[in-house]
Amino acid sequence: MKLKLGVLGSGAGSNMQSIVDAIDAGTLDAEIRIVLADVQDAKILERARRHSIPCRYLDCAPWKTKLEGRAEEDCIRILKEAGVDTVVLAGFMRIVKPGLLEAYKNRVLNIHPALLPAFPGVHSWTQALDYGCKVAGVTVHFVDAGTDTGPIIVQKAVPVLEDDTPETLHARIQVQEHVAYPEALRILASRAYRIEGRRVAISR
Ligand code: GAR
């Protein structure tokens, strides 16, 4: 079934781009109904405009790290008005609260640049490097009330190389992010999955 996506971002929007590319290539049955960014000049908005996708700045003040209160209400209203059935967090650097999770129960996805449950939070690739990991990666998961704790849909691993810097490692992870998000959305579109407690059971 065609997914009606609402994308929330704060930055460059390369993950949104990978979703747009998959839709355009005919490998993902979805449409992006709206893109919202909490940063006025975020590149993700520029990308959306370039693809003629409706987009808006979402003023989240006075909260700095959360989507809460009036901003959360605005967000839910805009998503509903746009006919969104699935919310895609794509580099959205805020913690979403129960209001959005209840409005979109088991329909909010996030991408996190680490192999969860290792390294939740920010700058996960730097955490992996500092820890001395030999493998890093990316996780796409359903969002629950915790931070980066929801049921995992897709994971991809990448090697950590001897001469990696945070930038080179993040770049290698991002290549896999752009594979992982369309793959996770294809699973949702196929409806061939069940959430069983912590586990997403996928029948392919
Ligand atoms: C991605 O690397 C994503 O995994 C990360 O932000 C980047 C956004 O890139 N998300 C988080 O760290 C969430 N905790 P993009 O704007 O180019 O898609």
mmCIF file of C-alpha atoms and ligand atoms in Angstrom:
data_model
loop_
_atom_site.group_PDB
_atom_site.id
_atom_site.type_symbol
_atom_site.label_atom_id
_atom_site.label_comp_id
_atom_site.label_asym_id
_atom_site.label_seq_id
_atom_site.Cartn_x
_atom_site.Cartn_y
_atom_site.Cartn_z
ATOM 1 C CA MET A 1 0.000 0.000 0.000
ATOM 2 C CA LYS A 2 1.315 3.433 -0.916
ATOM 3 C CA LEU A 3 2.805 5.129 2.130
ATOM 4 C CA LYS A 4 1.948 8.760 2.717
ATOM 5 C CA LEU A 5 5.060 10.112 4.340
ATOM 6 C CA GLY A 6 5.722 13.145 6.482
ATOM 7 C CA VAL A 7 9.457 13.795 6.839
ATOM 8 C CA LEU A 8 10.908 15.713 9.786
ATOM 9 C CA GLY A 9 14.502 16.917 9.570
ATOM 10 C CA SER A 10 16.970 19.468 10.850
ATOM 11 C CA GLY A 11 19.880 19.307 8.435
ATOM 12 C CA ALA A 12 21.150 18.346 5.026
ATOM 13 C CA GLY A 13 18.306 16.024 4.109
ATOM 14 C CA SER A 14 20.410 13.355 2.397
ATOM 15 C CA ASN A 15 18.177 10.644 3.884
ATOM 16 C CA MET A 16 15.076 12.373 2.557
ATOM 17 C CA GLN A 17 16.849 12.488 -0.800
ATOM 18 C CA SER A 18 17.428 8.726 -0.710
ATOM 19 C CA ILE A 19 13.694 8.237 -0.135
ATOM 20 C CA VAL A 20 12.826 10.606 -3.000
ATOM 21 C CA ASP A 21 15.267 8.732 -5.247
ATOM 22 C CA ALA A 22 13.759 5.352 -4.340
ATOM 23 C CA ILE A 23 10.249 6.647 -5.075
ATOM 24 C CA ASP A 24 11.394 8.127 -8.402
ATOM 25 C CA ALA A 25 13.147 4.880 -9.325
ATOM 26 C CA GLY A 26 9.908 2.968 -8.686
ATOM 27 C CA THR A 27 11.444 0.853 -5.919
ATOM 28 C CA LEU A 28 9.384 2.331 -3.078
ATOM 29 C CA ASP A 29 5.601 2.654 -3.151
ATOM 30 C CA ALA A 30 5.295 5.952 -1.293
ATOM 31 C CA GLU A 31 4.817 9.659 -1.658
ATOM 32 C CA ILE A 32 6.192 12.423 0.531
ATOM 33 C CA ARG A 33 3.212 14.573 1.497
ATOM 34 C CA ILE A 34 5.154 17.147 3.533
ATOM 35 C CA VAL A 35 8.633 17.954 4.823
ATOM 36 C CA LEU A 36 8.995 19.868 8.084
ATOM 37 C CA ALA A 37 12.242 21.293 9.466
ATOM 38 C CA ASP A 38 12.889 22.911 12.829
ATOM 39 C CA VAL A 39 15.753 24.952 11.328
ATOM 40 C CA GLN A 40 14.638 27.803 9.105
ATOM 41 C CA ASP A 41 17.418 27.531 6.518
ATOM 42 C CA ALA A 42 17.907 23.754 6.694
ATOM 43 C CA LYS A 43 19.072 22.266 3.409
ATOM 44 C CA ILE A 44 16.345 19.631 3.659
ATOM 45 C CA LEU A 45 13.777 22.376 2.890
ATOM 46 C CA GLU A 46 15.774 23.493 -0.141
ATOM 47 C CA ARG A 47 15.873 19.890 -1.396
ATOM 48 C CA ALA A 48 12.125 19.513 -0.883
ATOM 49 C CA ARG A 49 11.439 22.688 -2.868
ATOM 50 C CA ARG A 50 13.690 21.439 -5.671
ATOM 51 C CA HIS A 51 11.472 18.343 -5.910
ATOM 52 C CA SER A 52 8.244 20.371 -5.552
ATOM 53 C CA ILE A 53 7.432 18.652 -2.273
ATOM 54 C CA PRO A 54 5.362 20.798 0.127
ATOM 55 C CA CYS A 55 7.584 21.909 3.001
ATOM 56 C CA ARG A 56 7.497 24.209 6.005
ATOM 57 C CA TYR A 57 9.595 25.523 8.807
ATOM 58 C CA LEU A 58 8.265 24.292 12.151
ATOM 59 C CA ASP A 59 8.932 26.775 14.930
ATOM 60 C CA CYS A 60 9.735 24.640 17.980
ATOM 61 C CA ALA A 61 10.633 27.469 20.380
ATOM 62 C CA PRO A 62 11.009 27.791 23.294
ATOM 63 C CA TRP A 63 12.089 24.131 23.460
ATOM 64 C CA LYS A 64 15.620 23.449 22.289
ATOM 65 C CA THR A 65 15.870 19.666 22.261
ATOM 66 C CA LYS A 66 12.263 18.424 22.277
ATOM 67 C CA LEU A 67 9.140 18.537 20.144
ATOM 68 C CA GLU A 68 6.609 19.505 22.741
ATOM 69 C CA GLY A 69 3.600 21.665 23.605
ATOM 70 C CA ARG A 70 2.356 24.045 20.926
ATOM 71 C CA ALA A 71 5.067 22.951 18.471
ATOM 72 C CA GLU A 72 4.013 19.323 18.835
ATOM 73 C CA GLU A 73 0.347 20.277 18.346
ATOM 74 C CA ASP A 74 1.236 22.288 15.221
ATOM 75 C CA CYS A 75 3.286 19.400 13.896
ATOM 76 C CA ILE A 76 0.483 16.847 14.368
ATOM 77 C CA ARG A 77 -2.081 19.190 12.813
ATOM 78 C CA ILE A 78 0.100 19.852 9.752
ATOM 79 C CA LEU A 79 0.855 16.138 9.293
ATOM 80 C CA LYS A 80 -2.832 15.211 9.582
ATOM 81 C CA GLU A 81 -3.899 17.990 7.193
ATOM 82 C CA ALA A 82 -1.344 16.684 4.690
ATOM 83 C CA GLY A 83 -2.855 13.179 4.957
ATOM 84 C CA VAL A 84 0.350 11.662 6.359
ATOM 85 C CA ASP A 85 0.121 8.065 7.631
ATOM 86 C CA THR A 86 3.800 7.469 8.414
ATOM 87 C CA VAL A 87 6.247 9.874 10.066
ATOM 88 C CA VAL A 88 9.891 9.648 9.022
ATOM 89 C CA LEU A 89 12.480 11.240 11.296
ATOM 90 C CA ALA A 90 15.420 11.936 8.996
ATOM 91 C CA GLY A 91 18.108 13.733 10.929
ATOM 92 C CA PHE A 92 15.514 15.411 13.175
ATOM 93 C CA MET A 93 17.600 16.474 16.151
ATOM 94 C CA ARG A 94 14.804 16.642 18.719
ATOM 95 C CA ILE A 95 13.259 14.129 21.058
ATOM 96 C CA VAL A 96 9.665 13.423 20.094
ATOM 97 C CA LYS A 97 7.158 13.144 22.914
ATOM 98 C CA PRO A 98 4.058 10.976 23.565
ATOM 99 C CA GLY A 99 1.665 13.359 21.745
ATOM 100 C CA LEU A 100 3.136 12.565 18.320
ATOM 101 C CA LEU A 101 3.695 8.902 19.200
ATOM 102 C CA GLU A 102 0.031 8.529 20.191
ATOM 103 C CA ALA A 103 -1.203 10.377 17.093
ATOM 104 C CA TYR A 104 0.941 8.037 14.948
ATOM 105 C CA LYS A 105 1.040 4.818 16.949
ATOM 106 C CA ASN A 106 3.751 2.480 15.601
ATOM 107 C CA ARG A 107 4.021 4.757 12.560
ATOM 108 C CA VAL A 108 7.002 6.943 13.571
ATOM 109 C CA LEU A 109 10.401 5.803 12.263
ATOM 110 C CA ASN A 110 13.866 7.084 13.044
ATOM 111 C CA ILE A 111 17.300 6.553 11.568
ATOM 112 C CA HIS A 112 20.219 6.440 13.959
ATOM 113 C CA PRO A 113 23.878 6.368 12.894
ATOM 114 C CA ALA A 114 24.943 3.435 15.104
ATOM 115 C CA LEU A 115 24.218 -0.234 15.659
ATOM 116 C CA LEU A 116 21.714 0.198 18.483
ATOM 117 C CA PRO A 117 21.573 -0.445 21.365
ATOM 118 C CA ALA A 118 25.202 0.753 21.206
ATOM 119 C CA PHE A 119 25.752 4.486 21.175
ATOM 120 C CA PRO A 120 22.338 6.153 21.402
ATOM 121 C CA GLY A 121 22.253 9.953 21.498
ATOM 122 C CA VAL A 122 24.363 12.352 19.465
ATOM 123 C CA HIS A 123 27.619 11.974 17.495
ATOM 124 C CA SER A 124 27.325 8.205 17.659
ATOM 125 C CA TRP A 125 30.019 7.642 15.026
ATOM 126 C CA THR A 126 32.523 9.587 17.180
ATOM 127 C CA GLN A 127 31.472 7.512 20.185
ATOM 128 C CA ALA A 128 32.099 4.298 18.186
ATOM 129 C CA LEU A 129 35.500 5.565 17.041
ATOM 130 C CA ASP A 130 36.540 6.677 20.539
ATOM 131 C CA TYR A 131 35.435 3.317 21.943
ATOM 132 C CA GLY A 132 37.717 1.497 19.512
ATOM 133 C CA CYS A 133 34.925 -0.354 17.689
ATOM 134 C CA LYS A 134 35.935 -2.336 14.613
ATOM 135 C CA VAL A 135 32.385 -2.230 13.253
ATOM 136 C CA ALA A 136 29.896 0.637 13.201
ATOM 137 C CA GLY A 137 26.650 1.118 11.327
ATOM 138 C CA VAL A 138 23.116 2.364 11.107
ATOM 139 C CA THR A 139 19.741 1.420 12.557
ATOM 140 C CA VAL A 140 16.234 2.227 11.360
ATOM 141 C CA HIS A 141 13.725 1.660 14.133
ATOM 142 C CA PHE A 142 10.219 2.435 15.300
ATOM 143 C CA VAL A 143 10.211 5.283 17.790
ATOM 144 C CA ASP A 144 8.968 4.602 21.295
ATOM 145 C CA ALA A 145 9.003 6.709 24.461
ATOM 146 C CA GLY A 146 12.739 6.171 25.043
ATOM 147 C CA THR A 147 15.696 7.687 23.214
ATOM 148 C CA ASP A 148 16.754 5.435 20.319
ATOM 149 C CA THR A 149 15.164 2.419 22.015
ATOM 150 C CA GLY A 150 12.279 1.342 19.758
ATOM 151 C CA PRO A 151 11.913 -1.954 17.835
ATOM 152 C CA ILE A 152 14.568 -2.358 15.127
ATOM 153 C CA ILE A 153 13.470 -2.700 11.492
ATOM 154 C CA VAL A 154 16.769 -2.631 9.561
ATOM 155 C CA GLN A 155 20.447 -2.507 10.492
ATOM 156 C CA LYS A 156 23.526 -2.211 8.281
ATOM 157 C CA ALA A 157 27.114 -2.583 9.441
ATOM 158 C CA VAL A 158 30.206 -0.836 8.101
ATOM 159 C CA PRO A 159 33.860 -1.481 8.982
ATOM 160 C CA VAL A 160 35.806 1.037 11.053
ATOM 161 C CA LEU A 161 39.139 1.569 9.294
ATOM 162 C CA GLU A 162 42.483 2.248 10.995
ATOM 163 C CA ASP A 163 42.798 5.765 9.591
ATOM 164 C CA ASP A 164 39.147 6.775 10.050
ATOM 165 C CA THR A 165 38.263 10.235 11.315
ATOM 166 C CA PRO A 166 34.765 11.033 12.593
ATOM 167 C CA GLU A 167 34.046 12.539 9.173
ATOM 168 C CA THR A 168 35.202 9.565 7.085
ATOM 169 C CA LEU A 169 33.356 7.103 9.323
ATOM 170 C CA HIS A 170 30.152 9.150 9.249
ATOM 171 C CA ALA A 171 30.389 9.367 5.450
ATOM 172 C CA ARG A 172 30.688 5.551 5.208
ATOM 173 C CA ILE A 173 27.720 5.129 7.569
ATOM 174 C CA GLN A 174 25.670 7.585 5.514
ATOM 175 C CA VAL A 175 26.124 5.494 2.357
ATOM 176 C CA GLN A 176 24.394 2.650 4.236
ATOM 177 C CA GLU A 177 21.766 5.001 5.716
ATOM 178 C CA HIS A 178 20.658 5.755 2.187
ATOM 179 C CA VAL A 179 20.127 2.044 1.560
ATOM 180 C CA ALA A 180 18.589 1.319 4.967
ATOM 181 C CA TYR A 181 15.793 3.917 5.055
ATOM 182 C CA PRO A 182 14.207 2.968 1.711
ATOM 183 C CA GLU A 183 14.561 -0.709 2.718
ATOM 184 C CA ALA A 184 12.751 -0.121 6.029
ATOM 185 C CA LEU A 185 9.997 1.823 4.280
ATOM 186 C CA ARG A 186 9.566 -0.974 1.734
ATOM 187 C CA ILE A 187 8.938 -3.328 4.659
ATOM 188 C CA LEU A 188 6.265 -0.962 5.993
ATOM 189 C CA ALA A 189 4.689 -0.588 2.555
ATOM 190 C CA SER A 190 4.604 -4.370 2.151
ATOM 191 C CA ARG A 191 2.776 -4.735 5.489
ATOM 192 C CA ALA A 192 4.655 -8.038 5.825
ATOM 193 C CA TYR A 193 5.773 -7.406 9.377
ATOM 194 C CA ARG A 194 4.513 -7.649 12.929
ATOM 195 C CA ILE A 195 5.754 -5.872 16.020
ATOM 196 C CA GLU A 196 6.171 -8.548 18.693
ATOM 197 C CA GLY A 197 7.321 -6.768 21.828
ATOM 198 C CA ARG A 198 10.827 -5.524 21.086
ATOM 199 C CA ARG A 199 11.097 -7.539 17.879
ATOM 200 C CA VAL A 200 9.922 -6.665 14.404
ATOM 201 C CA ALA A 201 9.107 -9.986 12.725
ATOM 202 C CA ILE A 202 9.450 -9.623 8.956
ATOM 203 C CA SER A 203 8.097 -12.148 6.453
ATOM 204 C CA ARG A 204 9.701 -11.576 3.050
HETATM 205 C C1 GAR B 1 22.179 11.180 9.690
HETATM 206 O O1 GAR B 1 23.494 10.687 9.780
HETATM 207 C C2 GAR B 1 21.291 10.558 10.739
HETATM 208 O O2 GAR B 1 21.609 9.235 10.971
HETATM 209 C C3 GAR B 1 21.596 11.434 11.911
HETATM 210 O O3 GAR B 1 21.661 12.733 11.383
HETATM 211 C C4 GAR B 1 22.131 12.657 10.036
HETATM 212 C C5 GAR B 1 21.178 13.431 9.155
HETATM 213 O O4 GAR B 1 21.651 13.489 7.849
HETATM 214 N N1 GAR B 1 20.571 11.325 12.912
HETATM 215 C C6 GAR B 1 20.815 11.360 14.216
HETATM 216 O O5 GAR B 1 21.930 11.511 14.671
HETATM 217 C C7 GAR B 1 19.592 11.200 15.091
HETATM 218 N N2 GAR B 1 19.981 10.996 16.447
HETATM 219 P P1 GAR B 1 20.721 14.016 6.667
HETATM 220 O O6 GAR B 1 20.093 15.338 7.130
HETATM 221 O O7 GAR B 1 21.677 14.226 5.534
HETATM 222 O O8 GAR B 1 19.693 12.981 6.392
#
